[in-house]
Short mmCIF file of C-alpha atoms in Angstrom, two decimals:
data_model
loop_
_atom_site.label_atom_id
_atom_site.label_comp_id
_atom_site.label_asym_id
_atom_site.label_seq_id
_atom_site.Cartn_x
_atom_site.Cartn_y
_atom_site.Cartn_z
CA MET A 130 -59.09 191.11 130.36
CA LEU A 131 -60.91 187.49 130.37
CA ALA A 132 -58.20 186.18 127.99
CA LYS A 133 -55.42 187.01 130.51
CA VAL A 134 -57.48 185.70 133.55
CA LEU A 135 -58.55 182.32 132.27
CA PRO A 136 -55.05 180.74 132.02
CA TRP A 137 -54.33 181.50 135.57
CA VAL A 138 -57.81 180.09 136.58
CA SER A 139 -57.14 177.02 134.44
CA MET A 140 -53.81 176.57 136.37
CA ALA A 141 -55.30 176.80 139.73
CA VAL A 142 -58.44 174.67 139.20
CA LEU A 143 -56.91 171.86 136.81
CA ASP A 144 -53.00 171.85 137.51
CA ILE A 145 -53.26 172.55 141.33
CA ALA A 146 -56.64 171.88 142.93
CA ALA A 147 -57.83 169.07 140.79
CA PRO A 148 -54.90 166.41 141.53
CA ILE A 149 -55.41 167.22 145.26
CA VAL A 150 -59.33 166.72 145.06
CA VAL A 151 -59.00 163.71 143.02
CA TYR A 152 -56.53 162.02 145.14
CA ASP A 153 -58.56 162.65 148.30
CA VAL A 154 -61.69 161.47 146.91
CA ALA A 155 -60.16 158.48 145.30
CA THR A 156 -58.24 157.31 148.30
CA GLY A 157 -61.50 158.07 150.46
CA ALA A 158 -63.43 155.71 148.17
CA GLY A 159 -60.87 153.08 148.64
CA VAL A 160 -58.93 153.43 145.46
CA GLY A 161 -55.05 152.41 145.83
CA GLU A 162 -52.67 155.24 145.95
CA VAL A 163 -51.01 154.62 142.72
CA PRO A 164 -54.42 154.50 140.61
CA ALA A 165 -55.28 157.57 142.78
CA LEU A 166 -52.12 159.47 141.82
CA LEU A 167 -52.73 158.58 138.12
CA LEU A 168 -56.25 159.74 138.27
CA GLY A 169 -55.10 163.03 139.65
CA ALA A 170 -53.03 163.72 136.41
CA ILE A 171 -56.51 164.14 134.33
CA GLY A 172 -56.54 167.61 135.54
CA PRO A 173 -53.20 168.81 134.25
CA VAL A 174 -53.74 166.82 131.03
CA LEU A 175 -57.05 168.61 130.38
CA SER A 176 -55.53 171.88 131.06
CA SER A 177 -52.80 171.25 128.34
CA VAL A 178 -55.34 169.95 125.85
CA LEU A 179 -57.67 172.89 126.29
CA SER A 180 -54.74 175.35 125.96
CA VAL A 181 -54.10 174.06 122.46
CA VAL A 182 -57.77 173.73 121.71
CA PHE A 183 -58.33 177.43 122.38
CA ARG A 184 -55.20 178.62 120.78
CA ARG A 185 -56.11 176.63 117.68
CA ARG A 186 -52.54 175.99 116.90
CA LEU A 187 -49.59 173.63 117.93
CA ASP A 188 -46.38 175.38 118.43
CA GLU A 189 -42.97 174.51 120.05
CA PHE A 190 -44.07 175.04 123.50
CA SER A 191 -47.29 173.11 123.35
CA VAL A 192 -45.71 170.20 121.63
CA PHE A 193 -43.11 170.40 124.44
CA ILE A 194 -45.55 170.27 127.19
CA LEU A 195 -47.95 167.71 125.53
CA THR A 196 -44.71 165.57 124.97
CA VAL A 197 -43.85 165.75 128.87
CA ILE A 198 -47.28 164.78 129.75
CA VAL A 199 -47.28 161.85 127.28
CA ILE A 200 -43.99 160.54 128.35
CA GLY A 201 -45.11 161.15 132.03
CA ALA A 202 -48.45 159.10 131.46
CA LEU A 203 -46.71 156.22 129.68
CA THR A 204 -43.74 155.85 132.43
CA SER A 205 -46.43 156.10 135.19
CA LEU A 206 -47.90 152.76 134.33
CA LEU A 207 -44.41 151.14 135.15
CA PHE A 208 -44.55 151.96 138.80
CA ASP A 209 -46.59 150.22 141.64
CA ASP A 210 -45.00 152.13 144.45
CA PRO A 211 -46.82 155.59 145.04
CA ARG A 212 -43.24 157.32 146.06
CA LEU A 213 -41.57 156.22 142.96
CA LEU A 214 -44.63 157.63 140.99
CA LEU A 215 -44.14 161.02 142.83
CA LEU A 216 -40.44 160.69 142.28
CA LYS A 217 -40.83 160.42 138.73
CA GLU A 218 -42.63 163.67 138.65
CA SER A 219 -39.51 165.47 139.92
CA ALA A 220 -37.29 163.28 137.57
CA LEU A 221 -39.25 164.88 134.59
CA THR A 222 -38.98 168.29 135.95
CA GLY A 223 -35.29 167.80 136.48
CA LEU A 224 -34.94 166.43 132.73
CA ILE A 225 -36.60 169.54 131.66
CA GLY A 226 -34.20 171.73 133.60
CA LEU A 227 -31.21 169.74 131.84
CA VAL A 228 -32.78 170.29 128.51
CA PHE A 229 -32.92 174.00 129.09
CA LEU A 230 -29.15 173.89 130.34
CA GLY A 231 -28.36 171.65 127.35
CA SER A 232 -29.85 174.04 124.82
CA LEU A 233 -27.30 176.70 125.91
CA LEU A 234 -24.77 174.57 123.54
CA ALA A 235 -27.34 174.72 120.66
CA ARG A 236 -27.55 177.63 117.99
CA ARG A 237 -30.40 179.06 119.93
CA PRO A 238 -31.57 178.44 123.39
CA VAL A 239 -35.06 176.95 124.49
CA MET A 240 -36.13 180.48 125.66
CA PHE A 241 -35.78 182.09 122.42
CA TYR A 242 -38.58 179.64 121.16
CA PHE A 243 -40.65 180.13 124.06
CA GLY A 244 -40.25 183.62 123.91
CA ARG A 245 -41.21 183.79 120.38
CA ARG A 246 -44.33 181.80 121.10
CA PHE A 247 -45.60 184.31 123.78
CA ALA A 248 -44.06 187.39 121.99
CA THR A 249 -45.51 186.95 118.47
CA ASN A 250 -48.86 184.93 119.35
CA GLY A 251 -48.29 183.51 115.68
CA ASP A 252 -48.56 186.80 113.68
CA PRO A 253 -46.11 186.56 110.66
CA GLY A 254 -45.07 190.19 110.87
CA ARG A 255 -44.05 189.73 114.72
CA LEU A 256 -42.32 186.41 114.02
CA ALA A 257 -40.05 188.12 111.40
CA TRP A 258 -39.50 190.94 113.99
CA TRP A 259 -38.59 188.39 116.62
CA GLU A 260 -36.19 186.33 114.51
CA GLY A 261 -34.57 189.71 113.31
CA LEU A 262 -33.66 190.26 117.06
CA TRP A 263 -31.33 187.52 117.26
CA ARG A 264 -28.78 189.82 115.42
CA TYR A 265 -28.18 191.79 118.52
CA GLU A 266 -25.70 190.69 120.95
CA GLY A 267 -27.80 191.80 124.02
CA PHE A 268 -30.78 189.92 123.17
CA ARG A 269 -28.75 187.02 122.39
CA ARG A 270 -27.15 187.38 126.01
CA THR A 271 -30.74 187.73 127.54
CA GLN A 272 -32.11 184.90 125.95
CA ARG A 273 -29.31 182.59 127.02
CA GLY A 274 -29.50 184.29 130.65
CA MET A 275 -33.28 183.48 130.75
CA THR A 276 -32.71 179.79 129.74
CA ALA A 277 -29.78 179.10 132.51
CA MET A 278 -32.06 180.83 134.91
CA TRP A 279 -34.93 178.52 133.86
CA GLY A 280 -32.78 175.49 133.55
CA LEU A 281 -31.13 175.89 137.17
CA GLY A 282 -34.50 176.77 138.93
CA LEU A 283 -36.21 173.75 137.55
CA LEU A 284 -33.28 171.39 138.28
CA GLY A 285 -33.16 172.66 141.83
CA GLU A 286 -36.72 172.57 142.58
CA ALA A 287 -36.62 168.77 141.15
CA VAL A 288 -33.92 168.04 143.48
CA VAL A 289 -35.87 169.58 146.61
CA ARG A 290 -38.89 167.90 145.68
CA GLY A 291 -37.33 164.44 145.18
CA VAL A 292 -35.70 164.75 148.79
CA LEU A 293 -39.07 165.76 150.10
CA THR A 294 -40.60 162.53 148.33
CA PHE A 295 -38.81 160.46 150.86
CA LEU A 296 -39.45 162.59 153.89
CA LEU A 297 -43.16 163.43 153.69
CA PRO A 298 -46.17 161.38 153.68
CA VAL A 299 -47.70 160.30 150.07
CA ALA A 300 -50.83 162.70 151.01
CA THR A 301 -48.62 165.41 151.76
CA MET A 302 -46.41 165.16 148.80
CA VAL A 303 -49.55 165.22 146.50
CA VAL A 304 -50.17 168.59 147.63
CA VAL A 305 -46.41 169.66 147.46
CA ASN A 306 -46.18 168.24 143.98
CA ALA A 307 -49.29 170.17 142.93
CA VAL A 308 -48.40 173.57 144.63
CA VAL A 309 -44.52 173.96 144.51
CA PRO A 310 -44.10 173.52 140.74
CA ALA A 311 -46.73 176.11 140.25
CA VAL A 312 -44.81 178.53 142.52
CA VAL A 313 -41.52 178.02 141.13
CA ILE A 314 -42.77 178.44 137.49
CA GLY A 315 -44.79 181.35 138.55
CA GLY A 316 -41.58 183.01 140.05
CA LEU A 317 -39.73 182.12 137.08
CA VAL A 318 -42.38 183.87 134.79
CA VAL A 319 -42.38 186.91 136.68
CA ALA A 320 -38.47 187.09 136.78
CA THR A 321 -38.58 186.45 133.20
CA THR A 322 -41.07 189.14 132.53
CA VAL A 323 -39.19 191.77 134.42
CA TRP A 324 -35.91 190.74 132.86
CA GLY A 325 -37.27 190.86 129.55
CA ARG A 326 -38.70 194.57 129.93
CA ARG A 327 -35.39 195.72 131.48
CA SER A 328 -33.51 194.27 128.47
CA ALA A 329 -36.10 195.68 126.01
CA ARG A 330 -35.55 199.22 127.48
CA ALA A 331 -31.81 198.82 127.41
CA GLY A 332 -31.96 197.77 123.90
CA ALA A 333 -34.10 200.95 123.00
CA ALA A 334 -31.77 203.17 124.92
CA ARG A 335 -28.70 201.49 122.85
CA ALA A 336 -30.76 202.13 119.78
CA ALA A 337 -31.51 205.63 120.26
CA ALA A 338 -28.08 206.46 121.54
CA ALA A 339 -26.53 204.91 118.22
CA GLU A 340 -29.00 207.24 116.27
CA GLY A 341 -27.77 210.40 118.37
CA ALA A 342 -31.19 210.72 119.99
CA ASP A 343 -32.33 210.73 123.66
CA PRO A 344 -33.85 207.23 124.63
CA ILE A 345 -37.48 207.43 125.30
CA SER A 346 -38.09 206.13 128.64
CA ALA A 347 -40.65 203.12 128.84
#
C-alpha cells in the first residue's frame, strides 16, 4: 500500500508544491524571477532522481524523463526572460507529444516501452510475456491508440499553456505550470489504465472464444 501511495505523495510535494513554494519564497527574498524559476525546478529533478534510486534501475522510461529534465535545465540557462523560460516548459511538453506521435511511424510506439516498464517491473518472465503480446493485432492497435492519445493530449496541453504564458502574470503561470501538467498526465494515466483493462478483457474473451470456451469475466 505504501509503495503505491509514495509516488503520488512525491508528485504532490516535489513536482507540484515545491516549484510554487520555492518561487514564492525566492521572489519574496528579493531573488529575480528567472533565478527563482530555476530554483523551483529542484523539486521535479529530485523527484525523478529519487524514483530511479528507489527502483534501483534505469529503464527506458527513467532515461526519457531524466533526459527531458537535463535538456530543460541546460536550455534554461539561455533565457533571461521569465516568460520565455515558462514558454520553454510548454515547448518541451509539446516536443514530447511530437515524439509520441512520431513513434507511430516506428516499428513499435512509445507506449509499448512505457507499458512494458510498468507491466513487468523488470521481471524476466513478464518481460518475455509482454514482448510476446506484440504478435496480437488487438494489442498492437491498443498500444498505437494509447500512443496517439498521449501525443495529442500532451501537444494540446502544451499549446494551451503556451498561450496562457502570455496572458497571465508570471506568478500565476508558476502555479499553472505546476498543476496543469500533473492534472493532464493524471487524466491520461487514468484513461490508459481503463483502456488497458478493457483491452485485456477483450483479448481474454477472444482467446477463450478461439478455444471454444466461454470467456471468463474479469
